[in-house]
Coordinates of C-alpha atoms in Angstrom, one line a residue:
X27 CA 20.8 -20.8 -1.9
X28 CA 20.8 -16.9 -2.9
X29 CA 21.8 -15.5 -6.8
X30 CA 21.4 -12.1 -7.8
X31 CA 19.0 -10.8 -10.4
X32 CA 20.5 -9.6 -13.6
X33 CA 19.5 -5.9 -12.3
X34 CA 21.5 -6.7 -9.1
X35 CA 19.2 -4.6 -6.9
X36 CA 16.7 -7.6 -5.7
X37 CA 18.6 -11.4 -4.5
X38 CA 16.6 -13.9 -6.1
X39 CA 15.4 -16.4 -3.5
X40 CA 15.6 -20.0 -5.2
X41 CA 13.3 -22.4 -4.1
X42 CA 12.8 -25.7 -3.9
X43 CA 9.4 -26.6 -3.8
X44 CA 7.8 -28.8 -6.2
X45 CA 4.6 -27.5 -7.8
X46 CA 3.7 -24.0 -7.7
X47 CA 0.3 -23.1 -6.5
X48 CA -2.5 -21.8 -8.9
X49 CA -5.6 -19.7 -7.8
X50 CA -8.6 -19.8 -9.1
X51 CA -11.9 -18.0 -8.0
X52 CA -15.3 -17.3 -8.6
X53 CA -18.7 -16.9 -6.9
X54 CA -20.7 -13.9 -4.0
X55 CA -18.4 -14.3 -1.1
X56 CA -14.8 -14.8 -0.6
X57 CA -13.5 -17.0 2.3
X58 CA -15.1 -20.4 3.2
X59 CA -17.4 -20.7 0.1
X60 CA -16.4 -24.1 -1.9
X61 CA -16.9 -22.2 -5.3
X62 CA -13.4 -20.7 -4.7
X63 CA -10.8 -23.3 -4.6
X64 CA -6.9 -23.6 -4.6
X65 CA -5.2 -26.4 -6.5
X66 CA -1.9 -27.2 -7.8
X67 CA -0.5 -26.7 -11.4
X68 CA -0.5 -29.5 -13.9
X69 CA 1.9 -29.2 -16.8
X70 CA -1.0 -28.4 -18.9
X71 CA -2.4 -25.2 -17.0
X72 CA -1.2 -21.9 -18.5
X73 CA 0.6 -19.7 -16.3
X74 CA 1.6 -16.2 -15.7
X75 CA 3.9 -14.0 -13.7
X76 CA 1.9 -12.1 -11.8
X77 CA 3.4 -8.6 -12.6
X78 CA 2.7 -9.9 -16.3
X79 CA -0.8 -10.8 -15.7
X80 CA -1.2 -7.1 -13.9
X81 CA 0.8 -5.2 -17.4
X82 CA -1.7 -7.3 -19.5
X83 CA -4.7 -5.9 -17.4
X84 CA -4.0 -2.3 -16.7
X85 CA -2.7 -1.6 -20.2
X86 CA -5.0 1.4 -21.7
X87 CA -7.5 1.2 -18.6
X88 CA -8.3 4.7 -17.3
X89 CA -7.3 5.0 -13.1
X90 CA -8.3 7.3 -10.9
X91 CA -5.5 7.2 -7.8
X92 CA -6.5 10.0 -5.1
X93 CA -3.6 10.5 -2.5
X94 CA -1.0 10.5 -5.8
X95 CA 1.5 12.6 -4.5
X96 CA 2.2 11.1 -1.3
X97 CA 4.5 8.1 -0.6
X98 CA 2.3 5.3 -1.6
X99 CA 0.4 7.2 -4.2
X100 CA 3.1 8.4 -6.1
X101 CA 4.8 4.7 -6.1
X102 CA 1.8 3.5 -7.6
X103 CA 1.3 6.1 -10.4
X104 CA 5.0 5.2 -11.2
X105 CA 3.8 1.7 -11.8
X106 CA 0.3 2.2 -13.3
X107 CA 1.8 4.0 -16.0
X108 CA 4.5 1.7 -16.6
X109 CA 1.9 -0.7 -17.5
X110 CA 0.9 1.6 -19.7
X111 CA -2.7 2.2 -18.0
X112 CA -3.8 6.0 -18.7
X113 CA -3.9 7.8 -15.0
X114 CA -5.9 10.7 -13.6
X115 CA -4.3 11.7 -9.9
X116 CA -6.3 13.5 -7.5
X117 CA -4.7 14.8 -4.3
X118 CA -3.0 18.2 -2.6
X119 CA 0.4 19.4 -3.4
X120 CA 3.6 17.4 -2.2
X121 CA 4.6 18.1 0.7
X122 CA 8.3 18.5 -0.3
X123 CA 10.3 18.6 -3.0
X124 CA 12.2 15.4 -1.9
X125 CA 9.4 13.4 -2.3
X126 CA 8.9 10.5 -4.4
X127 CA 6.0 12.5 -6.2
X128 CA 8.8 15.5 -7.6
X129 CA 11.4 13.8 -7.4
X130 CA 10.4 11.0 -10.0
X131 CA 8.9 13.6 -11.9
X132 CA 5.6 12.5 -11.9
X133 CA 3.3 15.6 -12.8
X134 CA 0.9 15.1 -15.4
X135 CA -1.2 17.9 -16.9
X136 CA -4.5 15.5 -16.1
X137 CA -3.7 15.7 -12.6
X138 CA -6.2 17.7 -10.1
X139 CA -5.0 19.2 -6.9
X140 CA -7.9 19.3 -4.8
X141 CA -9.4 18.2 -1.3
X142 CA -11.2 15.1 -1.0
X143 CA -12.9 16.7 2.1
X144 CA -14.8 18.9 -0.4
X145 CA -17.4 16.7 -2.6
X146 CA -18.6 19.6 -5.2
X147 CA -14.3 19.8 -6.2
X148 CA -14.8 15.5 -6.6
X149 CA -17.7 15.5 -8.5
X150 CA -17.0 17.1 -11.8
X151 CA -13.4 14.8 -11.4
X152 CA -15.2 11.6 -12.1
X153 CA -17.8 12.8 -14.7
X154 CA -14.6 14.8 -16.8
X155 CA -12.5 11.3 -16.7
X156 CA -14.9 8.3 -16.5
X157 CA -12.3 6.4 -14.3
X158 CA -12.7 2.5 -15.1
X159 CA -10.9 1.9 -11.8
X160 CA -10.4 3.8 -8.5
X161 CA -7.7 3.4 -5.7
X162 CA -8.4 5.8 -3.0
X163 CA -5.4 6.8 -0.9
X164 CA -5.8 10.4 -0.1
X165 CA -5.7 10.8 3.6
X166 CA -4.3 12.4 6.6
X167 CA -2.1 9.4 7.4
X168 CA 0.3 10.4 10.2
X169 CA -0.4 9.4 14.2
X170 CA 1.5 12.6 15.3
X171 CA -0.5 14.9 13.2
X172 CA -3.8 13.4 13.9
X173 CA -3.5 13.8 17.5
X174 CA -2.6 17.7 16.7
X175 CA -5.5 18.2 14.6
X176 CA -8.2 15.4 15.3
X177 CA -11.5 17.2 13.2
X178 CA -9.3 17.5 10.2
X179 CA -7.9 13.6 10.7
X180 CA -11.9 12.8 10.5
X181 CA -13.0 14.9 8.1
X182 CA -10.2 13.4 5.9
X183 CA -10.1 10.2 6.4
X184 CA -13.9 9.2 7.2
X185 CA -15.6 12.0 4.8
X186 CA -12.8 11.8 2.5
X187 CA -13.7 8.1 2.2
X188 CA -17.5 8.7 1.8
X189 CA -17.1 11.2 -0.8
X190 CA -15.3 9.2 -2.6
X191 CA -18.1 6.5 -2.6
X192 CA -20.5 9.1 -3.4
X193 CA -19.2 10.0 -6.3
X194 CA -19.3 6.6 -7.4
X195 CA -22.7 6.1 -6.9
X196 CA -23.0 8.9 -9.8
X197 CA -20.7 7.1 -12.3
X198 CA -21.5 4.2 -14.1
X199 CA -18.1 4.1 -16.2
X200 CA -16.4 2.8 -12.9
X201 CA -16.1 -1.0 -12.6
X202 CA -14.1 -1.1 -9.4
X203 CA -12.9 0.9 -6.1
X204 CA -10.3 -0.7 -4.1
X205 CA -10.4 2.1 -0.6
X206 CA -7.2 1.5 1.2
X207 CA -7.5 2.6 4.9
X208 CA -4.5 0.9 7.6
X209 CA -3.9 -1.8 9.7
X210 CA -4.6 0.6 12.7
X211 CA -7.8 0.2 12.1
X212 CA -8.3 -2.8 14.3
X213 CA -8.7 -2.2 18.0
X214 CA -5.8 -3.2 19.0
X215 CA -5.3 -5.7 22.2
X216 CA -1.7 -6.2 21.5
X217 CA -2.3 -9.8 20.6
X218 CA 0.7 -11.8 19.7
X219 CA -1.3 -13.1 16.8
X220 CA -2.2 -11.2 13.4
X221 CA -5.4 -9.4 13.4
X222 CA -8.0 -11.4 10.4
X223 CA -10.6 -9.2 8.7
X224 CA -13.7 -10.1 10.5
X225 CA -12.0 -9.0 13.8
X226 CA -13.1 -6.3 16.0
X227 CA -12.6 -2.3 14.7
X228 CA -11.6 0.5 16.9
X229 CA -9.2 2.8 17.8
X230 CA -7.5 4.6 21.2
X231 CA -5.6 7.3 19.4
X232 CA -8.0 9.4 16.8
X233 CA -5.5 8.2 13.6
X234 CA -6.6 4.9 14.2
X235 CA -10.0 5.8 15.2
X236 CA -10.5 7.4 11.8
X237 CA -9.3 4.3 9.6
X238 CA -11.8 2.3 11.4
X239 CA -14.4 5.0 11.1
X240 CA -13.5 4.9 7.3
X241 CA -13.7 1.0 7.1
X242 CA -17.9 1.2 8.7
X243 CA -18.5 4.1 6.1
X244 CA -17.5 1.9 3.2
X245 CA -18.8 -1.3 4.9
X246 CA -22.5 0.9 4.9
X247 CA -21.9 2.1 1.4
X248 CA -21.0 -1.2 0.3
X249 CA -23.9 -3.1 1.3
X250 CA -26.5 -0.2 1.0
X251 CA -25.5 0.8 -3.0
X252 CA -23.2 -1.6 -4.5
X253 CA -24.9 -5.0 -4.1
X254 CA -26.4 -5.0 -7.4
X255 CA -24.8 -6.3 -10.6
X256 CA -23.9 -3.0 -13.0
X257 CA -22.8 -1.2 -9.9
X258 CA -19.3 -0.4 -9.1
X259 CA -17.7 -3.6 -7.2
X260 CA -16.1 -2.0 -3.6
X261 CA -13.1 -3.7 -1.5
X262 CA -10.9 -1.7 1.4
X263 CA -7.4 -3.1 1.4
X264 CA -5.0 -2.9 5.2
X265 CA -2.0 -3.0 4.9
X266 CA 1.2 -2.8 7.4
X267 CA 3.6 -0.6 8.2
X268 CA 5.1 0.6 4.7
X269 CA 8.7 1.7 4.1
X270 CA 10.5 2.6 0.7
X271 CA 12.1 5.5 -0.8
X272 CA 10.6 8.6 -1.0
X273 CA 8.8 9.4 2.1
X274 CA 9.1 12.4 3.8
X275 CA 7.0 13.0 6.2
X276 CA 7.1 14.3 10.3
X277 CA 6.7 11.6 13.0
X278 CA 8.2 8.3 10.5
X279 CA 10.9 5.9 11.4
X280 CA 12.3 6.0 8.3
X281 CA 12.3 9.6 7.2
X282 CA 13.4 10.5 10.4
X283 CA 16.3 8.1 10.4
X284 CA 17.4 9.4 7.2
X285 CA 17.1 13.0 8.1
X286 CA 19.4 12.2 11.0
X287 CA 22.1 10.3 8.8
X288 CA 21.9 13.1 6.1
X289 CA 23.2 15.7 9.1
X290 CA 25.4 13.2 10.1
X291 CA 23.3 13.7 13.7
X292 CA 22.5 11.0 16.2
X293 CA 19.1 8.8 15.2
X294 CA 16.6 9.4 17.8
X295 CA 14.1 6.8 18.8
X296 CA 10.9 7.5 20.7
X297 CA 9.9 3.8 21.5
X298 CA 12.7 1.6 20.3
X299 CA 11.0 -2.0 21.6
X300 CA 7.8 -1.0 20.0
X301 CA 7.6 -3.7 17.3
X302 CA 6.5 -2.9 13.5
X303 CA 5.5 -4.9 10.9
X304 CA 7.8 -3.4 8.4
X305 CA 6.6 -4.0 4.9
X306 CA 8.8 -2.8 1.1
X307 CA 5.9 -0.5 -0.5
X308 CA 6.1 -2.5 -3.7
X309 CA 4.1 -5.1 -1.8
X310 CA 1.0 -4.2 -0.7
X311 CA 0.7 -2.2 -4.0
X312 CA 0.8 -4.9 -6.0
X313 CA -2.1 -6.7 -3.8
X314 CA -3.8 -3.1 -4.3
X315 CA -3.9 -4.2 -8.1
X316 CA -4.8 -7.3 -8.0
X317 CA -7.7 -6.8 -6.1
X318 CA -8.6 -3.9 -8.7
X319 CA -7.9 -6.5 -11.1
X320 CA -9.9 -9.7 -9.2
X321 CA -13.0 -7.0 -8.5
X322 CA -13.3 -6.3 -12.5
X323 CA -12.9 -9.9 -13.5
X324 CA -15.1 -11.8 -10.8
X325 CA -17.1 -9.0 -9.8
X326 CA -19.3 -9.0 -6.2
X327 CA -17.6 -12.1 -4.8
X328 CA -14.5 -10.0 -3.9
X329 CA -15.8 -7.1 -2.1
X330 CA -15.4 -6.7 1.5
X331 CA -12.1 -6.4 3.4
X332 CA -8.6 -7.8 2.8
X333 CA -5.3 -7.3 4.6
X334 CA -2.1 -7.0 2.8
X335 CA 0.9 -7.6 5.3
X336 CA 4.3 -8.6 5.4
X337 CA 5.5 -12.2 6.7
X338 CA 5.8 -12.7 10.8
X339 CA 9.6 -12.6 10.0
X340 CA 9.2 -9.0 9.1
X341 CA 7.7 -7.9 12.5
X342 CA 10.2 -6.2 14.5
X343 CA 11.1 -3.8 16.6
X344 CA 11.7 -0.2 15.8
X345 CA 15.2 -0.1 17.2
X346 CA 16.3 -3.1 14.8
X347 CA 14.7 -0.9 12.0
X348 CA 16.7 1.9 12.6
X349 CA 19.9 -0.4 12.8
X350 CA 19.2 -1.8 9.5
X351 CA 18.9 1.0 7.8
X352 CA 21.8 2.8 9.1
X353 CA 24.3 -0.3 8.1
X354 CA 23.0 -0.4 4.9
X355 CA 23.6 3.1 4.6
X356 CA 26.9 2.7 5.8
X357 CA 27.0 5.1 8.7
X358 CA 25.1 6.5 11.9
X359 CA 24.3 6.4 15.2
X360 CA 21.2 5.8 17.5
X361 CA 19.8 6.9 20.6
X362 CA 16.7 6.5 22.7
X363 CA 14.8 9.6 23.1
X364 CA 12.3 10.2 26.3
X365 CA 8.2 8.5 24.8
X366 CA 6.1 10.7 23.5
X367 CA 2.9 11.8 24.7
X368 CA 1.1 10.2 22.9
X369 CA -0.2 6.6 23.0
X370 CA 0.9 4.1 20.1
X371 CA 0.8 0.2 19.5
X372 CA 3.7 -1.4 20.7
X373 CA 2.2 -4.5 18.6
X374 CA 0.5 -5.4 15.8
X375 CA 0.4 -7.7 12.7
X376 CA -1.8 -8.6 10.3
X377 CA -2.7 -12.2 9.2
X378 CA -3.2 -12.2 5.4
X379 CA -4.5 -15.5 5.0
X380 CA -7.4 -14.4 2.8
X381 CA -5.2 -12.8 0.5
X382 CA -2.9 -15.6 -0.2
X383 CA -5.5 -18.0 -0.5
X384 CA -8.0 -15.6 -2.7
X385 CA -6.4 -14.1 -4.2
X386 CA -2.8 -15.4 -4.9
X387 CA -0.9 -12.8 -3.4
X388 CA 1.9 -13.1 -1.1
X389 CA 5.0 -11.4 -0.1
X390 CA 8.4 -11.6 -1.3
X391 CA 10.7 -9.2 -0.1
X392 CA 12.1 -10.6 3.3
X393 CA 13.2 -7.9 6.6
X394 CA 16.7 -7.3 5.4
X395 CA 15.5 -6.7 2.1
X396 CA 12.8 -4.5 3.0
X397 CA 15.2 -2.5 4.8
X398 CA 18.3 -2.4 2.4
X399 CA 16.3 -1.5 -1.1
X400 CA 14.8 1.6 1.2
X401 CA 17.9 2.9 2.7
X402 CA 19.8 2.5 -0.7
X403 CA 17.3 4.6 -2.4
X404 CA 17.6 7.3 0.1
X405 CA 21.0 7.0 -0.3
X406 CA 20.9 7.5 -4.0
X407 CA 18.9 10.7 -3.8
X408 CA 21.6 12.1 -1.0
X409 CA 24.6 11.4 -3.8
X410 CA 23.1 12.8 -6.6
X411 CA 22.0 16.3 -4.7
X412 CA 18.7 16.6 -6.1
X413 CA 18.9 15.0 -9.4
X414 CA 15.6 13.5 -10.9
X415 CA 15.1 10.0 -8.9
X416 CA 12.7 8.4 -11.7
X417 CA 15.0 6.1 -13.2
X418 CA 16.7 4.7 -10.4
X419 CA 12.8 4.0 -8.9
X420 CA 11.8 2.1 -12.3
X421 CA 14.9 0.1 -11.9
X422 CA 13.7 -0.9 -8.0
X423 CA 10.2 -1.5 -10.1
X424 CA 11.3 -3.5 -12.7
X425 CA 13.8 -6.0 -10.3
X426 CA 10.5 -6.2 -7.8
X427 CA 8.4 -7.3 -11.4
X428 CA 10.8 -9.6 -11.9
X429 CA 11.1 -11.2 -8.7
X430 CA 7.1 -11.2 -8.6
X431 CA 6.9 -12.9 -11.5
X432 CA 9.8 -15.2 -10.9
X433 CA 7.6 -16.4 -7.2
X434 CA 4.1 -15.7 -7.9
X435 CA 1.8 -17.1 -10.5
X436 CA -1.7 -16.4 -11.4

């Protein structure tokens, strides 16, 4: 049975199971040591909703978030300083003035427009702010573009990623780095089952190539400098193929479906079978915090890698993408173009096992979902012809809060 949240943009999904599930963790490594364990509620235990228990740690914590002005970045500023946590954004200029970044008006006078390909620019960052926490999301982050310009693609992504490390090496007021790099960062056999974190790295195509160079770079910095106790504690996070509103960039399903239906022009698909696993961007952020939050807490025990992707359910193909968004827009049509030149996965998912037992996250936003809260905020901006977007985001961040905390206890 389905009922709709009081903020009627999320449907509540009622369920029926008896106990919910509490984790609990301690100790050096994550998966199969018996000092981390999983066990049900009693009526005794005290229990929060886990978008409570993330307000109650980031509150007054200082964040450094590189990459803030692109899709994910900017989505996660929005919500780090909803929780009241005092940010410091480090990235280049949007790349358009629809994007999330200007259009919910997220320009702070602490924020620092600079490369992370160029170290000396990063260095006086960190000592200025003393960041207590790091997320690390500035990248080159489009298949397209990397295959256009492969040395900048590496020098972003895999020195981007080191310098970033670097500089924590130099400052002992961080606590915790969560580096996120992608899912394509597995070598991809186009298995029908999801790809665990101890399996095999690579890449065909240099975008991918890059996110697994990153993941060996802060694999080496990991366990070269930050074994020690006082030293910052270092996790990469993988997640799937994110949607939501706000993204503008060339060679994306979504943008370029919206684009289309804003011209009122035919939506043209490149690889329509090709399957996805499309995921609502509020979700792997909110694993992005709670492993910054886990790493603070528990310390070296939750370093290493962790994947942070939607259900099997969500994984479909990128012609039933399209279609979803263009009936919850209300409008559209779609075509199949001639493929591209260029190779991409026609599968890939991600098994996020680890999280969900480790951690205690999961997702909670189903396909349809996924697909309808993305479209309507597209939709939104196109009615309102450039009118600040801010508050209808926070009201798509405070109905995924409540459905977090309504499904998810920590």
């Amino acid at each position: 049975m389905k009922t709709r949240c009081s903020c009627a943009i999320f449907t509540c999904q009622c369920r029926s199971a008896s106990a919910p599930v509490h984790f609990s963790g301690g100790g050096r490594e994550s998966p199969g040591n018996s000092d981390f364990t999983v066990r049900l509620i009693g009526s005794d235990d005290k229990v929060t909703g886990l978008a409570d228990a993330l307000t109650s740690f980031y509150r007054g914590r200082r964040v450094l978030v590189t990459g803030h002005t692109g899709f994910k970045g900017s989505w996660l500023v929005l919500w780090l300083r909803k929780m009241g946590a005092t940010t410091v954004g480090v990235a280049l200029p949007p790349s358009s003035p629809l994007s999330m970044f200007c259009s919910a008006e997220l320009t702070s006078p602490g924020d620092r427009f600079c490369d992370v390909r160029n170290l000396a620019a990063l260095r006086p960052v960190f000592e200025e702010t003393k960041p207590e926490i790091v997320f690390h999301l500035a990248a080159q982050a489009i298949v397209g573009i990397a295959y256009r310009d492969p040395p900048a693609t590496f020098e972003a992504n895999v020195m981007g990623s080191a310098h970033i490390l670097e500089c924590l090496r130099s400052q002992p007021s961080v606590a915790a780095a969560v580096m996120i790099t992608s899912d394509k960062c597995y070598e991809n056999v186009e298995q029908i089952w999801g790809y665990r974190e101890h399996d095999r790295l690579g890449g065909v195509d240099p975008y991918s190539a890059s996110k697994a160079g990153a993941e060996i770079v802060i694999s080496s910095f990991t366990r070269s400098f930050f074994q020690e106790e006082g030293t910052a504690n270092v996790a990469s996070a993988r997640a799937g193929n994110v949607v939501g509103g706000g993204d503008w960039s060339e060679f994306r399903l979504i943008p370029d479906c919206v684009r289309g239906l804003r011209a009122k022009a035919p939506i043209s698909l490149r690889s329509p079978k090709a399957t996805r696993p499309w995921q609502f961007v509020l979700e792997p952020l909110a694993g992005y915090l709670l492993l910054g939050k886990r790493l603070v807490e528990e310390g070296k025990g939750f370093q290493g890698a962790w994947n942070f992707g939607p259900p099997v359910d969500n994984t479909t193909t990128v012609e039933r993408g399209a279609q979803a968004v263009v009936e919850a827009w209300g409008e559209g049509s779609i075509e199949c173009a001639p493929t591209g030149p260029f190779h991409e996965s026609t599968l890939l998912q991600l098994d996020c096992t680890k999280a969900r037992r480790y951690l205690g996250w999961r997702s909670v936003v189903d396909f349809a979902e996924t697909m309808r809260l993305t479209a309507q905020w597209y939709k939104h901006q196109h009615t309102i012809q450039g009118q600040p977007m801010r508050e209808y985001s926070l009201r798509q961040l405070c109905a995924f809060e409540q459905r977090l905390n309504q499904e998810v206890s920590i």
